Each structure stands twice: as structure tokens, then as C-alpha cells.
Amino acid sequence: MDRTPREVEYSPSSCVESIDAELERYRLASDAAAARHPPRELRHGPTPPERLLVVEAALGAPLHVFVHGGYWQALGAADSWMPATESVASGTSFAAVDYTLAPAAPIGTIVEQCVRAVEVVVAELRPSVVTLSGSSAGAHLAALVAQRALVRIDRLLLLSGVFRLAPLVRTYVNDALGLDDASAAAWSVPLSPRPDAQVVVLHGEHETASFKAQSARLAAAWGVPTVEVCGRNHFDLVFDLAAIDRRLGRPQPAGEPVDPDDPAVEVAVAERPGAPRRLMPAALRPDEPDGRPGSGVPDEPVAGGPHG
């Protein structure tokens, strides 16, 4: 269908050859990780979607909690299991959050469910440190969780997020969300205060200008780094999630931001003020030819939809 320029800017699939192939890679990689590290289910509410998938590396181990994207209306925890293998190998427990998708739930309810999910899994596992991450719409949810949850979040990784919702109101994305100008403002991520955690905002090199601007705006307001991962797009950046977390090392004490000049971030000096620093994937996995484990691309595409 024909889309307006704004809708193209907020369509991550406009920067990839095939959204179906990208999502099939999620499924194949997640299925492979689940075969190696079968998850257990942990409930955070009474309805079927209110659950987490969890694997423990060891008693009291660091915990990484991931919130999936899909523009609050698609995908799920089972599609998000691909970081589990690398996380467990590094001694980190991993959890993926499921929540009720729109239009069955409004964004406010989804936020409440994600807050409760993180509180439940932290109380259950009692980890030594907690990393919370999210991709796209999941980055929006993770940021709000970090501002609202009654548990300590030590590190917050926000991948390719959409944090200001006003631009979505008059796009196809809003068909399932039902936002108006007031609710879009109410459920956007506040620019103040910054969460009491170590924060890194990341996006892929191959993303729309609007998605990059969303990351830059939030990072500037919070005084934290923006990192552009070279060669990655809105979707395959998630495959680097566990490696990014591992490369950053143990989170600093809560409340201390990442130093943009910290060599652990492995980025080049920005050529202009405010420009994102650039991360080469080879720095994440030096022993891999392209810095990322391979995953299959399907022969047949699967059904697509709005994803973010």
C-alpha cells in the first residue's frame, strides 16, 4: 500500500530487503537457542500473555531481561530467545518478557505488565546485577520500566527505540494502538529524570533518519552515549545484544552513566559534536569473520506485519 513520507520513516522494514527474512532469522535463531537452553515459564499476571521465559546461568548470577519490539502489536518472548546462548555462556541468566499485544491492550496496560514482569523475575532470581534491554517498541517499554519499577536496574540498553510517540498518531502503526495526541504524550518516555542506571542508547547504521533522531534526542537529554553499530539494521542489531552487554563488562554502580570515552565501548571519536560514536561488530566477537554468529535465512518467507 502507499505510505506517507512519515510512515516510511517509521517503517523499519524500509531499510531491509525482506522483513519476512529478518523475522524468520529471529525464529530460527530463537528455536536453536531454546533447544540448547530450554526456558521455563514464569508468570507475572493471570492472562496467558503475562509471562516471562527464563533460563538461569547459576544461582544469583547476573540477569539480563529483554523486552521485544513489534510496535506493541506483534512478536513475543519466543521470538526473542536468540541472546540466551551467549548470555548463559558468559554466566548471565536471561529472561524474555511477554505482554498482551495491542489492540487487546492499550499501551498503558502493556507498560504496567512489563513493570510487573521485571519486578517478578528479579524477586524470583535474586540476581547480583540486572541488565534491562529492549528493541524498538521494546526499548520504549524498557525505558519506562527503568523509570517506574521498584527494583534496582543496573544497566539499561536501548536498541533502535521509538521514545516520542506523537509522530505515530497519524500513521498506519496507530491503527492498532488507538493513540490520540494526549495519550501519545502521556506514554512517551519522559526526558527527565534519567533512570538511576548505567545507560547506553544504540541503533544500527542502516536505519531511517527518524529512528536515529529518536535515539539521539533521548540520549542527549539523559547525557548518555549514542552508539551506531556499523553494518547493522533495525532488526539484526538484536543478534549483537548479548555481546554488547558482555563487552561493556560488569555494570557500574547504579546511577553512574557510561563514560562515552570508556574504551570498553570500543567506539571511534565522533567527527562532529552530537554525532553517534561508531561500534564495529568485529570488536564484539573478534574470532568471528563478521563479528556475528550466523543464522539461517528461510527459503520461503513468513507472514509479515507492522514491526518496531
XYZ file of N, CA, C and O in Angstrom, residues 164-235:
288
model
N 9.410 8.971 21.595
C 8.399 10.026 21.472
C 7.322 9.509 20.521
O 7.604 9.225 19.348
N 6.101 9.364 21.010
C 5.062 8.662 20.265
C 4.215 9.558 19.371
O 3.476 9.051 18.516
N 4.312 10.868 19.532
C 3.473 11.777 18.739
C 3.572 11.536 17.240
O 2.542 11.577 16.544
N 4.751 11.252 16.675
C 4.818 11.048 15.224
C 4.029 9.834 14.723
O 3.756 9.739 13.524
N 3.670 8.924 15.624
C 2.958 7.715 15.202
C 1.454 7.909 15.078
O 0.772 7.072 14.473
N 0.932 8.979 15.642
C -0.524 9.124 15.773
C -1.213 9.069 14.420
O -2.260 8.423 14.266
N -0.649 9.701 13.407
C -1.295 9.749 12.095
C -0.570 8.851 11.101
O -0.322 9.226 9.956
N -0.250 7.633 11.558
C 0.355 6.628 10.696
C -0.408 5.316 10.834
O -1.201 5.137 11.758
N -0.108 4.388 9.939
C -0.743 3.069 9.988
C -0.429 2.332 11.279
O -1.205 1.475 11.729
N 0.691 2.644 11.918
C 1.069 1.985 13.168
C -0.007 2.176 14.218
O -0.271 1.293 15.047
N -0.676 3.322 14.180
C -1.656 3.676 15.204
C -2.997 2.975 15.021
O -3.865 3.076 15.894
N -3.191 2.262 13.921
C -4.467 1.573 13.707
C -4.787 0.641 14.873
O -5.937 0.540 15.302
N -3.778 -0.059 15.375
C -3.989 -0.990 16.487
C -3.810 -0.329 17.845
O -4.287 -0.861 18.858
N -3.142 0.815 17.887
C -2.811 1.444 19.170
C -3.896 2.387 19.664
O -4.106 2.526 20.873
N -4.555 3.082 18.749
C -5.622 3.998 19.139
C -5.149 5.202 19.926
O -5.873 5.730 20.779
N -3.936 5.683 19.649
C -3.416 6.848 20.362
C -4.022 8.134 19.811
O -4.286 8.247 18.605
N -4.237 9.107 20.678
C -4.500 10.470 20.250
C -3.332 11.325 20.733
O -2.375 10.814 21.338
N -3.381 12.617 20.463
C -2.244 13.459 20.831
C -1.971 13.428 22.331
O -0.811 13.393 22.765
N -3.027 13.399 23.135
C -2.849 13.418 24.592
C -2.247 12.112 25.095
O -1.315 12.119 25.913
N -2.765 10.968 24.635
C -2.237 9.684 25.114
C -0.840 9.428 24.574
O -0.003 8.816 25.253
N -0.550 9.906 23.360
C 0.805 9.768 22.830
C 1.800 10.529 23.691
O 2.902 10.043 23.982
N 1.413 11.722 24.134
C 2.286 12.496 25.020
C 2.417 11.822 26.382
O 3.510 11.762 26.966
N 1.312 11.280 26.882
C 1.324 10.671 28.217
C 2.210 9.438 28.274
O 2.815 9.161 29.317
N 2.291 8.688 27.164
C 3.047 7.430 27.177
C 4.378 7.526 26.454
O 5.044 6.512 26.252
N 4.800 8.723 26.089
C 6.165 8.911 25.615
C 7.120 8.822 26.808
O 6.724 9.014 27.964
N 8.376 8.512 26.522
C 9.370 8.391 27.592
C 9.761 9.791 28.067
O 10.222 10.614 27.260
N 9.583 10.099 29.356
C 9.962 11.427 29.856
C 11.459 11.683 29.691
O 12.284 10.781 29.886
N 11.804 12.900 29.334
C 13.206 13.257 29.174
C 13.890 13.516 30.512
O 15.114 13.602 30.581
N 13.105 13.627 31.571
C 13.649 13.825 32.914
C 12.695 13.175 33.914
O 11.473 13.284 33.748
N 13.257 12.488 34.911
C 14.677 12.281 35.182
C 15.222 11.076 34.416
O 14.466 10.216 33.977
N 16.544 11.043 34.291
C 17.183 9.863 33.716
C 17.095 8.711 34.702
O 17.228 8.914 35.907
N 16.861 7.494 34.221
C 16.833 6.354 35.142
C 18.129 6.230 35.932
O 19.209 6.563 35.444
N 18.011 5.737 37.140
C 19.161 5.571 38.021
C 19.872 4.283 37.644
O 19.875 3.301 38.374
N 20.492 4.295 36.468
C 21.157 3.112 35.933
C 22.224 3.560 34.949
O 22.263 4.717 34.522
N 23.088 2.631 34.583
C 24.067 2.852 33.523
C 23.330 2.673 32.190
O 22.721 1.634 31.955
N 23.355 3.676 31.330
C 22.522 3.679 30.131
C 23.377 3.805 28.875
O 24.282 4.644 28.817
N 23.079 2.969 27.870
C 23.655 3.120 26.536
C 22.513 3.048 25.531
O 21.684 2.134 25.595
N 22.455 4.007 24.613
C 21.453 4.054 23.557
C 22.133 3.684 22.248
O 23.150 4.285 21.877
N 21.588 2.675 21.552
C 22.218 2.178 20.333
C 21.217 2.122 19.184
O 20.020 1.970 19.398
N 21.750 2.234 17.968
C 20.942 1.950 16.789
C 21.851 1.403 15.704
O 23.084 1.519 15.779
N 21.266 0.780 14.681
C 22.043 0.260 13.575
C 22.435 1.346 12.601
O 21.848 2.436 12.565
N 23.431 1.058 11.796
C 23.830 2.000 10.747
C 22.720 2.166 9.711
O 22.465 3.270 9.229
N 22.049 1.069 9.400
C 21.044 1.079 8.339
C 19.647 1.213 8.937
O 18.878 0.252 9.016
N 19.355 2.414 9.415
C 18.051 2.740 9.983
C 17.583 4.063 9.390
O 18.383 4.827 8.839
N 16.305 4.365 9.512
C 15.805 5.626 8.997
C 16.310 6.788 9.847
O 16.672 6.623 11.015
N 16.289 7.975 9.258
C 16.729 9.164 9.976
C 15.865 9.426 11.205
O 16.359 9.883 12.241
N 14.583 9.108 11.111
C 13.685 9.361 12.239
C 13.995 8.456 13.415
O 13.950 8.891 14.574
N 14.305 7.189 13.167
C 14.666 6.306 14.276
C 15.986 6.745 14.904
O 16.141 6.732 16.131
N 16.950 7.150 14.084
C 18.211 7.633 14.637
C 17.990 8.900 15.461
O 18.600 9.082 16.521
N 17.104 9.770 14.975
C 16.826 11.006 15.710
C 16.142 10.729 17.039
O 16.400 11.434 18.029
N 15.286 9.722 17.090
C 14.646 9.354 18.356
C 15.709 8.971 19.383
O 15.653 9.389 20.547
N 16.689 8.179 18.974
C 17.763 7.773 19.887
C 18.598 8.968 20.319
O 18.925 9.131 21.501
N 18.952 9.816 19.348
C 19.806 10.969 19.651
C 19.127 11.921 20.630
O 19.776 12.457 21.545
N 17.838 12.138 20.455
C 17.100 13.066 21.324
C 17.098 12.579 22.770
O 17.372 13.348 23.702
N 16.793 11.296 22.962
C 16.746 10.767 24.323
C 18.130 10.751 24.953
O 18.306 11.142 26.112
N 19.125 10.291 24.193
C 20.475 10.209 24.744
C 21.003 11.578 25.132
O 21.658 11.738 26.171
N 20.721 12.589 24.315
C 21.180 13.937 24.638
C 20.517 14.447 25.907
O 21.172 15.069 26.757
N 19.226 14.187 26.054
C 18.510 14.646 27.245
C 19.017 13.949 28.498
O 19.071 14.561 29.578
N 19.386 12.690 28.375
C 19.845 11.931 29.533
C 21.353 12.035 29.748
O 21.872 11.553 30.752
N 22.079 12.618 28.791
C 23.521 12.753 28.925
C 24.255 11.428 28.862
O 25.214 11.198 29.605
N 23.811 10.549 27.942
C 24.414 9.224 27.812
C 24.854 9.023 26.364
O 24.422 9.749 25.472
N 25.705 8.013 26.094
C 26.208 7.820 24.738
C 25.134 7.336 23.764
O 24.221 6.598 24.122
N 25.280 7.778 22.507
C 24.573 7.155 21.396
C 25.614 6.400 20.577
O 26.629 6.982 20.189
N 25.369 5.122 20.338
C 26.323 4.285 19.613
C 25.646 3.741 18.359
O 24.568 3.158 18.438
N 26.272 3.953 17.210
C 25.799 3.398 15.953
C 26.613 2.152 15.642
O 27.840 2.213 15.555
N 25.936 1.010 15.497
C 26.624 -0.251 15.218
C 26.712 -0.420 13.706
O 25.695 -0.528 13.020
N 27.918 -0.406 13.210
C 28.146 -0.410 11.764
C 27.653 -1.713 11.126
O 27.833 -2.800 11.681
N 27.038 -1.574 9.967
C 26.611 -2.737 9.210
C 25.334 -3.386 9.689
O 24.870 -4.352 9.090
N 24.739 -2.863 10.753
C 23.536 -3.480 11.314
C 22.306 -2.655 10.952
O 22.386 -1.454 10.719
N 21.162 -3.327 10.953
C 19.896 -2.655 10.716
C 19.008 -2.759 11.952
O 19.429 -3.275 12.995
N 17.788 -2.285 11.825
C 16.850 -2.242 12.945
C 16.597 -3.623 13.543
O 16.339 -3.746 14.737
N 16.691 -4.652 12.719
C 16.319 -5.999 13.155
C 17.518 -6.834 13.591
O 17.483 -7.473 14.644
